[in-house]
Structures are given as structure tokens and as C-alpha cells.
Amino acid sequence: VRGVQVVIEPHSQENENGGTLAYTVTVKNMSNVQENFQLTRGDNSGWTLALDNVQFDNVPRGENRTTTLYVTIPANARGCTWDNIWVKATSKENSAIFDNKSCLAHVRVVRGVDVSISPSYQSGLPGATLDYNVTVANLGNTEDTYDLIASDDAGWSPSVSPDSLAVPPWENRTTTLSVTVPLDAIGCTNDNMIVTATSRADNTVKDNDNCVAHATIVRGVDVMISPSYQSGAQGSALSYT
């Protein structure tokens, strides 16, 4: 009588991108004779798999042998992805005698964001509108939507449009930061502006960057003389303001 049983523990594990998961694979000889077993493995997602042992020889009846299955999560795997992995043990004496079991590997969701503003400095006359490119990069392994808020030091009321961005993992999207230099802004005034991006899925995930708007110095003078005309006798003094 020939037979084999495969057990994989634990049934499910998770890790981040690039991480490795280890499972214990137990192969038990259910035969009433000594057996030799060949081990194979596979999965649904094509991830990197490895077994410490690919065969067990001379396993006494009723006894078992163990090995370790390693699963490496790809660097580009999206968060919350599941991979179904199986290990099969087949009798070398009779290929019709086999058993296989499966386990699950899960990609842990990782969130992160990076904000950058270009250019970092601009100058404009009072009344001029200055535009900056804001790039929001998703550093996580799952798509995320970020809400953007602009703030400043001088009260020039900067704004961001659009003020939310849906960004796929490892990609970036851009928006525009605009600020109008007030008509009454004193020349050489700097306004430090900050744009903050916050994840809708997790408001603890956020980042910001800053830039500067400068009010250009305007110089000018006007001379007026009053009155524009006067008349007087010889020797008299005429005064003009």
C-alpha cells in the first residue's frame, strides 16, 4: 500500500515588496513500505519560489520529513495581491501516488507620498499671478488619492488646482499652485508657500514641499509744480511749489 500526505504551515503569511516568506512543508509516508518522494512547487502569480529539499529518499513507513518553502514577493507586486502556492510530493516508484497542498502569500499594503514644487522661487510685480508645478509621487504599492492644501506666511491666498490627485503605485501626477502678488505688497516681500498632500486612505500618510513668491521692487517718482503760470513786475520774486 502506497500513500503520501503533504502539510504546509502556516496556511497564510504576508510581507512587503521584496520580502521573503518561509513555510514549513511536511511530507509523511502513508505507505506500509519505505518510500522515495519527489517534490515540486508552483504558484498562480509567477513569483520566485524555492525549496530547501526537492526530494526525500528512504522515508520509513509512517514517518515524515520536513523542508522549507521560500516565497519572495516581487518588488513591483501591488499591495493586497494574493498568490496561491502549492507543493506536490510524488512517489518515485509510482507517479500516480501523490499529494499536494497549497498556501497563500499576501502583499502587505504600503503607503507613501512625496511632494515637490518647481520652480522653488519666482518673482512678480504687484497684481501678477505666479504659477508653480506641484508633483505628487505615490511611493506606496497601491493606488491612492491625495488631497492637497496650500498655505502661506504672508496671507496671499495661494490655491492648488486640481486639489486632489488619484495616483497609481510608483507613479506621479502634477497639479498647479497659483498665487497673486497683492497690489499693495511692499517691494522685496517674500511669501513662503507650502503644499501638503494627504492620503485619503490614511491621513497619517502625508508630505509637503515649499516655494517662495517674491514681490518685485517697483521704483518711480512724479514731479508736479504749482502754479503752472505766474506773472510779476521786474525785480519781484515769484514762488512755486
PDB file of C-alpha atoms in Angstrom:
ATOM      1  CA  VAL A   1       0.000   0.000   0.000  1.00  0.00           C
ATOM      2  CA  ARG A   2       1.397   3.337  -1.052  1.00  0.00           C
ATOM      3  CA  GLY A   3       0.393   6.818   0.063  1.00  0.00           C
ATOM      4  CA  VAL A   4       1.732  10.253   0.914  1.00  0.00           C
ATOM      5  CA  GLN A   5       0.470  13.304   2.795  1.00  0.00           C
ATOM      6  CA  VAL A   6       1.644  16.919   2.445  1.00  0.00           C
ATOM      7  CA  VAL A   7       1.087  19.608   5.103  1.00  0.00           C
ATOM      8  CA  ILE A   8       2.133  23.282   4.768  1.00  0.00           C
ATOM      9  CA  GLU A   9       2.292  25.627   7.739  1.00  0.00           C
ATOM     10  CA  PRO A  10       1.294  28.351   8.190  1.00  0.00           C
ATOM     11  CA  HIS A  11      -1.524  28.500   5.673  1.00  0.00           C
ATOM     12  CA  SER A  12      -1.168  32.239   5.052  1.00  0.00           C
ATOM     13  CA  GLN A  13       1.500  34.926   5.530  1.00  0.00           C
ATOM     14  CA  GLU A  14       2.180  38.466   4.351  1.00  0.00           C
ATOM     15  CA  ASN A  15       5.151  40.721   3.822  1.00  0.00           C
ATOM     16  CA  GLU A  16       6.168  43.874   1.985  1.00  0.00           C
ATOM     17  CA  ASN A  17       7.603  44.112  -1.519  1.00  0.00           C
ATOM     18  CA  GLY A  18      10.953  42.362  -1.772  1.00  0.00           C
ATOM     19  CA  GLY A  19      10.327  40.415   1.435  1.00  0.00           C
ATOM     20  CA  THR A  20      10.649  36.638   1.793  1.00  0.00           C
ATOM     21  CA  LEU A  21       8.146  34.308   3.433  1.00  0.00           C
ATOM     22  CA  ALA A  22       9.075  30.899   4.850  1.00  0.00           C
ATOM     23  CA  TYR A  23       6.676  27.943   5.165  1.00  0.00           C
ATOM     24  CA  THR A  24       7.294  24.546   6.739  1.00  0.00           C
ATOM     25  CA  VAL A  25       6.425  21.671   4.388  1.00  0.00           C
ATOM     26  CA  THR A  26       5.929  18.242   5.971  1.00  0.00           C
ATOM     27  CA  VAL A  27       5.828  15.105   3.796  1.00  0.00           C
ATOM     28  CA  LYS A  28       4.562  11.970   5.534  1.00  0.00           C
ATOM     29  CA  ASN A  29       4.910   8.459   4.185  1.00  0.00           C
ATOM     30  CA  MET A  30       1.439   6.913   4.426  1.00  0.00           C
ATOM     31  CA  SER A  31       2.640   3.662   2.793  1.00  0.00           C
ATOM     32  CA  ASN A  32       3.353   0.408   4.522  1.00  0.00           C
ATOM     33  CA  VAL A  33       6.768   0.296   2.848  1.00  0.00           C
ATOM     34  CA  GLN A  34       9.783   2.585   2.665  1.00  0.00           C
ATOM     35  CA  GLU A  35       9.258   5.371   0.052  1.00  0.00           C
ATOM     36  CA  ASN A  36      11.132   7.921  -2.042  1.00  0.00           C
ATOM     37  CA  PHE A  37       9.385  11.194  -2.873  1.00  0.00           C
ATOM     38  CA  GLN A  38       9.968  13.901  -5.470  1.00  0.00           C
ATOM     39  CA  LEU A  39       8.851  17.443  -4.549  1.00  0.00           C
ATOM     40  CA  THR A  40       7.674  20.093  -6.991  1.00  0.00           C
ATOM     41  CA  ARG A  41       6.168  23.533  -6.430  1.00  0.00           C
ATOM     42  CA  GLY A  42       4.278  26.198  -8.331  1.00  0.00           C
ATOM     43  CA  ASP A  43       2.010  29.225  -7.962  1.00  0.00           C
ATOM     44  CA  ASN A  44      -0.540  31.404  -9.732  1.00  0.00           C
ATOM     45  CA  SER A  45       1.420  34.657  -9.978  1.00  0.00           C
ATOM     46  CA  GLY A  46       4.861  33.539 -11.129  1.00  0.00           C
ATOM     47  CA  TRP A  47       6.698  34.678  -8.008  1.00  0.00           C
ATOM     48  CA  THR A  48      10.127  33.303  -7.062  1.00  0.00           C
ATOM     49  CA  LEU A  49       9.793  30.035  -5.113  1.00  0.00           C
ATOM     50  CA  ALA A  50      12.438  27.791  -3.588  1.00  0.00           C
ATOM     51  CA  LEU A  51      12.500  24.529  -1.617  1.00  0.00           C
ATOM     52  CA  ASP A  52      15.379  23.520   0.625  1.00  0.00           C
ATOM     53  CA  ASN A  53      14.778  19.905  -0.476  1.00  0.00           C
ATOM     54  CA  VAL A  54      13.299  18.705  -3.748  1.00  0.00           C
ATOM     55  CA  GLN A  55      13.353  15.009  -2.813  1.00  0.00           C
ATOM     56  CA  PHE A  56      13.201  12.729   0.192  1.00  0.00           C
ATOM     57  CA  ASP A  57      14.688   9.276  -0.161  1.00  0.00           C
ATOM     58  CA  ASN A  58      14.278   6.208   2.029  1.00  0.00           C
ATOM     59  CA  VAL A  59      11.484   7.560   4.191  1.00  0.00           C
ATOM     60  CA  PRO A  60      10.350   4.766   6.524  1.00  0.00           C
ATOM     61  CA  ARG A  61       6.679   3.904   6.630  1.00  0.00           C
ATOM     62  CA  GLY A  62       4.639   6.157   8.898  1.00  0.00           C
ATOM     63  CA  GLU A  63       7.456   8.689   9.245  1.00  0.00           C
ATOM     64  CA  ASN A  64       7.788  12.183   7.826  1.00  0.00           C
ATOM     65  CA  ARG A  65      10.375  14.620   6.600  1.00  0.00           C
ATOM     66  CA  THR A  66      10.255  18.437   6.597  1.00  0.00           C
ATOM     67  CA  THR A  67      11.663  21.134   4.350  1.00  0.00           C
ATOM     68  CA  THR A  68      11.229  24.884   3.987  1.00  0.00           C
ATOM     69  CA  LEU A  69       9.411  26.635   1.175  1.00  0.00           C
ATOM     70  CA  TYR A  70      10.561  30.195   0.466  1.00  0.00           C
ATOM     71  CA  VAL A  71       8.424  32.748  -1.375  1.00  0.00           C
ATOM     72  CA  THR A  72       9.884  36.088  -2.467  1.00  0.00           C
ATOM     73  CA  ILE A  73       7.396  38.895  -3.027  1.00  0.00           C
ATOM     74  CA  PRO A  74       8.320  40.844  -6.191  1.00  0.00           C
ATOM     75  CA  ALA A  75       9.374  44.461  -5.840  1.00  0.00           C
ATOM     76  CA  ASN A  76       6.619  45.508  -8.264  1.00  0.00           C
ATOM     77  CA  ALA A  77       3.785  43.489  -6.683  1.00  0.00           C
ATOM     78  CA  ARG A  78       0.723  45.596  -5.885  1.00  0.00           C
ATOM     79  CA  GLY A  79      -0.448  45.804  -2.323  1.00  0.00           C
ATOM     80  CA  CYS A  80      -3.178  43.369  -1.250  1.00  0.00           C
ATOM     81  CA  THR A  81      -2.257  40.876  -4.014  1.00  0.00           C
ATOM     82  CA  TRP A  82      -2.670  37.190  -3.095  1.00  0.00           C
ATOM     83  CA  ASP A  83      -0.562  34.404  -4.564  1.00  0.00           C
ATOM     84  CA  ASN A  84      -1.698  30.783  -4.248  1.00  0.00           C
ATOM     85  CA  ILE A  85       1.316  28.470  -3.902  1.00  0.00           C
ATOM     86  CA  TRP A  86       1.320  24.685  -3.934  1.00  0.00           C
ATOM     87  CA  VAL A  87       3.769  21.916  -3.148  1.00  0.00           C
ATOM     88  CA  LYS A  88       3.352  18.413  -4.543  1.00  0.00           C
ATOM     89  CA  ALA A  89       5.027  15.221  -3.318  1.00  0.00           C
ATOM     90  CA  THR A  90       5.044  12.279  -5.750  1.00  0.00           C
ATOM     91  CA  SER A  91       6.175   8.725  -5.175  1.00  0.00           C
ATOM     92  CA  LYS A  92       9.222   7.935  -7.320  1.00  0.00           C
ATOM     93  CA  GLU A  93       8.066   4.323  -7.604  1.00  0.00           C
ATOM     94  CA  ASN A  94       4.526   5.175  -8.760  1.00  0.00           C
ATOM     95  CA  SER A  95       3.704   8.631 -10.146  1.00  0.00           C
ATOM     96  CA  ALA A  96       0.003   8.014  -9.564  1.00  0.00           C
ATOM     97  CA  ILE A  97       0.701   8.243  -5.846  1.00  0.00           C
ATOM     98  CA  PHE A  98       0.952  11.892  -4.842  1.00  0.00           C
ATOM     99  CA  ASP A  99      -0.468  14.596  -2.632  1.00  0.00           C
ATOM    100  CA  ASN A 100      -0.334  18.367  -2.830  1.00  0.00           C
ATOM    101  CA  LYS A 101      -1.290  21.217  -0.557  1.00  0.00           C
ATOM    102  CA  SER A 102      -1.447  24.975  -1.038  1.00  0.00           C
ATOM    103  CA  CYS A 103      -0.728  28.087   0.995  1.00  0.00           C
ATOM    104  CA  LEU A 104      -1.217  31.809   0.480  1.00  0.00           C
ATOM    105  CA  ALA A 105       1.199  34.734   0.269  1.00  0.00           C
ATOM    106  CA  HIS A 106      -0.160  38.248   0.641  1.00  0.00           C
ATOM    107  CA  VAL A 107       1.418  41.597  -0.252  1.00  0.00           C
ATOM    108  CA  ARG A 108       1.139  43.989   2.684  1.00  0.00           C
ATOM    109  CA  VAL A 109      -0.226  47.397   1.685  1.00  0.00           C
ATOM    110  CA  VAL A 110       2.437  50.110   1.927  1.00  0.00           C
ATOM    111  CA  ARG A 111       1.574  53.780   1.566  1.00  0.00           C
ATOM    112  CA  GLY A 112       3.858  56.745   0.990  1.00  0.00           C
ATOM    113  CA  VAL A 113       3.865  60.082  -0.817  1.00  0.00           C
ATOM    114  CA  ASP A 114       6.431  62.652  -1.933  1.00  0.00           C
ATOM    115  CA  VAL A 115       5.669  66.260  -2.896  1.00  0.00           C
ATOM    116  CA  SER A 116       7.966  68.509  -4.941  1.00  0.00           C
ATOM    117  CA  ILE A 117       7.401  72.047  -6.270  1.00  0.00           C
ATOM    118  CA  SER A 118       9.081  73.666  -9.269  1.00  0.00           C
ATOM    119  CA  PRO A 119      10.406  76.294  -9.518  1.00  0.00           C
ATOM    120  CA  SER A 120      11.309  76.883  -5.898  1.00  0.00           C
ATOM    121  CA  TYR A 121      11.333  80.694  -6.350  1.00  0.00           C
ATOM    122  CA  GLN A 122       9.576  83.228  -8.544  1.00  0.00           C
ATOM    123  CA  SER A 123       9.235  86.996  -8.556  1.00  0.00           C
ATOM    124  CA  GLY A 124       6.391  89.146  -9.889  1.00  0.00           C
ATOM    125  CA  LEU A 125       5.033  92.683  -9.924  1.00  0.00           C
ATOM    126  CA  PRO A 126       2.064  93.555  -7.707  1.00  0.00           C
ATOM    127  CA  GLY A 127      -1.051  92.127  -9.358  1.00  0.00           C
ATOM    128  CA  ALA A 128       0.867  89.396 -11.216  1.00  0.00           C
ATOM    129  CA  THR A 129      -0.092  85.712 -10.826  1.00  0.00           C
ATOM    130  CA  LEU A 130       2.716  83.209 -10.331  1.00  0.00           C
ATOM    131  CA  ASP A 131       2.225  79.519 -11.212  1.00  0.00           C
ATOM    132  CA  TYR A 132       4.241  76.574  -9.861  1.00  0.00           C
ATOM    133  CA  ASN A 133       4.215  72.900 -10.892  1.00  0.00           C
ATOM    134  CA  VAL A 134       3.447  70.565  -7.992  1.00  0.00           C
ATOM    135  CA  THR A 135       4.405  66.894  -8.480  1.00  0.00           C
ATOM    136  CA  VAL A 136       2.858  64.275  -6.208  1.00  0.00           C
ATOM    137  CA  ALA A 137       4.576  60.869  -6.319  1.00  0.00           C
ATOM    138  CA  ASN A 138       2.975  57.718  -4.900  1.00  0.00           C
ATOM    139  CA  LEU A 139       5.712  55.818  -3.058  1.00  0.00           C
ATOM    140  CA  GLY A 140       3.324  53.063  -1.985  1.00  0.00           C
ATOM    141  CA  ASN A 141       2.383  49.762  -3.614  1.00  0.00           C
ATOM    142  CA  THR A 142      -1.311  50.537  -4.109  1.00  0.00           C
ATOM    143  CA  GLU A 143      -3.263  53.299  -5.835  1.00  0.00           C
ATOM    144  CA  ASP A 144      -4.006  56.242  -3.590  1.00  0.00           C
ATOM    145  CA  THR A 145      -5.874  59.546  -3.764  1.00  0.00           C
ATOM    146  CA  TYR A 146      -4.269  62.601  -2.217  1.00  0.00           C
ATOM    147  CA  ASP A 147      -5.941  65.812  -1.066  1.00  0.00           C
ATOM    148  CA  LEU A 148      -3.802  68.921  -1.479  1.00  0.00           C
ATOM    149  CA  ILE A 149      -3.880  72.066   0.656  1.00  0.00           C
ATOM    150  CA  ALA A 150      -1.865  75.258   0.096  1.00  0.00           C
ATOM    151  CA  SER A 151      -0.850  77.598   2.912  1.00  0.00           C
ATOM    152  CA  ASP A 152       1.486  80.568   3.224  1.00  0.00           C
ATOM    153  CA  ASP A 153       3.078  83.056   5.624  1.00  0.00           C
ATOM    154  CA  ALA A 154       2.024  86.398   4.134  1.00  0.00           C
ATOM    155  CA  GLY A 155      -1.682  85.800   3.541  1.00  0.00           C
ATOM    156  CA  TRP A 156      -1.528  85.982  -0.260  1.00  0.00           C
ATOM    157  CA  SER A 157      -4.129  83.176  -0.536  1.00  0.00           C
ATOM    158  CA  PRO A 158      -2.352  80.584  -2.708  1.00  0.00           C
ATOM    159  CA  SER A 159      -4.505  77.869  -4.295  1.00  0.00           C
ATOM    160  CA  VAL A 160      -3.983  74.423  -5.849  1.00  0.00           C
ATOM    161  CA  SER A 161      -5.926  73.226  -8.893  1.00  0.00           C
ATOM    162  CA  PRO A 162      -6.889  70.429  -9.073  1.00  0.00           C
ATOM    163  CA  ASP A 163      -6.804  69.980  -5.315  1.00  0.00           C
ATOM    164  CA  SER A 164      -6.931  66.152  -5.364  1.00  0.00           C
ATOM    165  CA  LEU A 165      -4.996  63.571  -7.387  1.00  0.00           C
ATOM    166  CA  ALA A 166      -5.510  59.822  -7.897  1.00  0.00           C
ATOM    167  CA  VAL A 167      -2.033  58.327  -8.388  1.00  0.00           C
ATOM    168  CA  PRO A 168      -1.203  54.686  -9.324  1.00  0.00           C
ATOM    169  CA  PRO A 169       1.575  52.970  -7.339  1.00  0.00           C
ATOM    170  CA  TRP A 170       5.111  54.147  -8.144  1.00  0.00           C
ATOM    171  CA  GLU A 171       3.796  56.856 -10.489  1.00  0.00           C
ATOM    172  CA  ASN A 172       3.259  60.595 -10.138  1.00  0.00           C
ATOM    173  CA  ARG A 173       0.761  63.241 -11.167  1.00  0.00           C
ATOM    174  CA  THR A 174       1.002  67.039 -11.347  1.00  0.00           C
ATOM    175  CA  THR A 175      -1.138  69.976 -10.331  1.00  0.00           C
ATOM    176  CA  THR A 176      -0.690  73.779 -10.330  1.00  0.00           C
ATOM    177  CA  LEU A 177      -0.079  76.083  -7.397  1.00  0.00           C
ATOM    178  CA  SER A 178      -1.080  79.691  -8.121  1.00  0.00           C
ATOM    179  CA  VAL A 179      -0.624  82.864  -6.104  1.00  0.00           C
ATOM    180  CA  THR A 180      -1.348  86.502  -6.996  1.00  0.00           C
ATOM    181  CA  VAL A 181       1.030  89.143  -5.654  1.00  0.00           C
ATOM    182  CA  PRO A 182      -1.200  91.708  -3.878  1.00  0.00           C
ATOM    183  CA  LEU A 183      -1.385  95.188  -5.374  1.00  0.00           C
ATOM    184  CA  ASP A 184      -0.354  96.660  -2.049  1.00  0.00           C
ATOM    185  CA  ALA A 185       2.527  94.253  -1.471  1.00  0.00           C
ATOM    186  CA  ILE A 186       5.677  96.012  -0.326  1.00  0.00           C
ATOM    187  CA  GLY A 187       8.564  95.517  -2.723  1.00  0.00           C
ATOM    188  CA  CYS A 188      11.026  92.736  -1.855  1.00  0.00           C
ATOM    189  CA  THR A 189       8.451  90.926   0.329  1.00  0.00           C
ATOM    190  CA  ASN A 190       8.772  87.133   0.284  1.00  0.00           C
ATOM    191  CA  ASP A 191       5.824  84.795   0.807  1.00  0.00           C
ATOM    192  CA  ASN A 192       6.750  81.231   1.800  1.00  0.00           C
ATOM    193  CA  MET A 193       4.119  78.811   0.482  1.00  0.00           C
ATOM    194  CA  ILE A 194       3.618  75.177   1.470  1.00  0.00           C
ATOM    195  CA  VAL A 195       1.644  72.476  -0.355  1.00  0.00           C
ATOM    196  CA  THR A 196       0.687  69.419   1.704  1.00  0.00           C
ATOM    197  CA  ALA A 197      -0.610  66.163   0.180  1.00  0.00           C
ATOM    198  CA  THR A 198      -2.540  63.798   2.489  1.00  0.00           C
ATOM    199  CA  SER A 199      -3.678  60.247   1.687  1.00  0.00           C
ATOM    200  CA  ARG A 200      -7.433  59.775   1.831  1.00  0.00           C
ATOM    201  CA  ALA A 201      -6.947  56.155   2.864  1.00  0.00           C
ATOM    202  CA  ASP A 202      -4.647  57.017   5.777  1.00  0.00           C
ATOM    203  CA  ASN A 203      -4.404  60.627   6.923  1.00  0.00           C
ATOM    204  CA  THR A 204      -1.138  59.909   8.724  1.00  0.00           C
ATOM    205  CA  VAL A 205       0.497  59.462   5.315  1.00  0.00           C
ATOM    206  CA  LYS A 206       1.429  62.930   4.098  1.00  0.00           C
ATOM    207  CA  ASP A 207       4.261  65.035   2.726  1.00  0.00           C
ATOM    208  CA  ASN A 208       4.861  68.675   1.813  1.00  0.00           C
ATOM    209  CA  ASP A 209       7.196  70.967  -0.040  1.00  0.00           C
ATOM    210  CA  ASN A 210       7.613  74.727  -0.083  1.00  0.00           C
ATOM    211  CA  CYS A 211       8.408  77.505  -2.527  1.00  0.00           C
ATOM    212  CA  VAL A 212       8.802  81.281  -2.416  1.00  0.00           C
ATOM    213  CA  ALA A 213       6.889  84.098  -4.135  1.00  0.00           C
ATOM    214  CA  HIS A 214       8.646  87.464  -4.239  1.00  0.00           C
ATOM    215  CA  ALA A 215       7.171  90.916  -4.793  1.00  0.00           C
ATOM    216  CA  THR A 216       9.329  92.728  -7.322  1.00  0.00           C
ATOM    217  CA  ILE A 217      10.575  96.166  -6.265  1.00  0.00           C
ATOM    218  CA  VAL A 218       8.889  98.925  -8.272  1.00  0.00           C
ATOM    219  CA  ARG A 219      10.582 102.362  -8.282  1.00  0.00           C
ATOM    220  CA  GLY A 220       9.117 105.576  -9.620  1.00  0.00           C
ATOM    221  CA  VAL A 221       8.826 109.326  -8.993  1.00  0.00           C
ATOM    222  CA  ASP A 222       6.445 112.074 -10.082  1.00  0.00           C
ATOM    223  CA  VAL A 223       7.189 115.833 -10.054  1.00  0.00           C
ATOM    224  CA  MET A 224       4.452 118.484 -10.030  1.00  0.00           C
ATOM    225  CA  ILE A 225       4.865 122.325  -9.981  1.00  0.00           C
ATOM    226  CA  SER A 226       2.123 124.632  -8.861  1.00  0.00           C
ATOM    227  CA  PRO A 227       1.008 127.023 -10.108  1.00  0.00           C
ATOM    228  CA  SER A 228       1.901 126.324 -13.675  1.00  0.00           C
ATOM    229  CA  TYR A 229       1.981 130.077 -14.561  1.00  0.00           C
ATOM    230  CA  GLN A 230       2.668 133.371 -12.710  1.00  0.00           C
ATOM    231  CA  SER A 231       3.421 136.958 -13.715  1.00  0.00           C
ATOM    232  CA  GLY A 232       5.230 139.769 -11.905  1.00  0.00           C
ATOM    233  CA  ALA A 233       6.964 143.120 -12.341  1.00  0.00           C
ATOM    234  CA  GLN A 234      10.708 143.386 -12.797  1.00  0.00           C
ATOM    235  CA  GLY A 235      12.506 142.642  -9.568  1.00  0.00           C
ATOM    236  CA  SER A 236       9.603 140.849  -7.925  1.00  0.00           C
ATOM    237  CA  ALA A 237      10.026 137.285  -6.607  1.00  0.00           C
ATOM    238  CA  LEU A 238       7.693 134.504  -7.812  1.00  0.00           C
ATOM    239  CA  SER A 239       7.320 131.348  -5.673  1.00  0.00           C
ATOM    240  CA  TYR A 240       6.274 127.907  -6.971  1.00  0.00           C
ATOM    241  CA  THR A 241       5.605 124.757  -5.002  1.00  0.00           C
TER     242      THR A 241
END
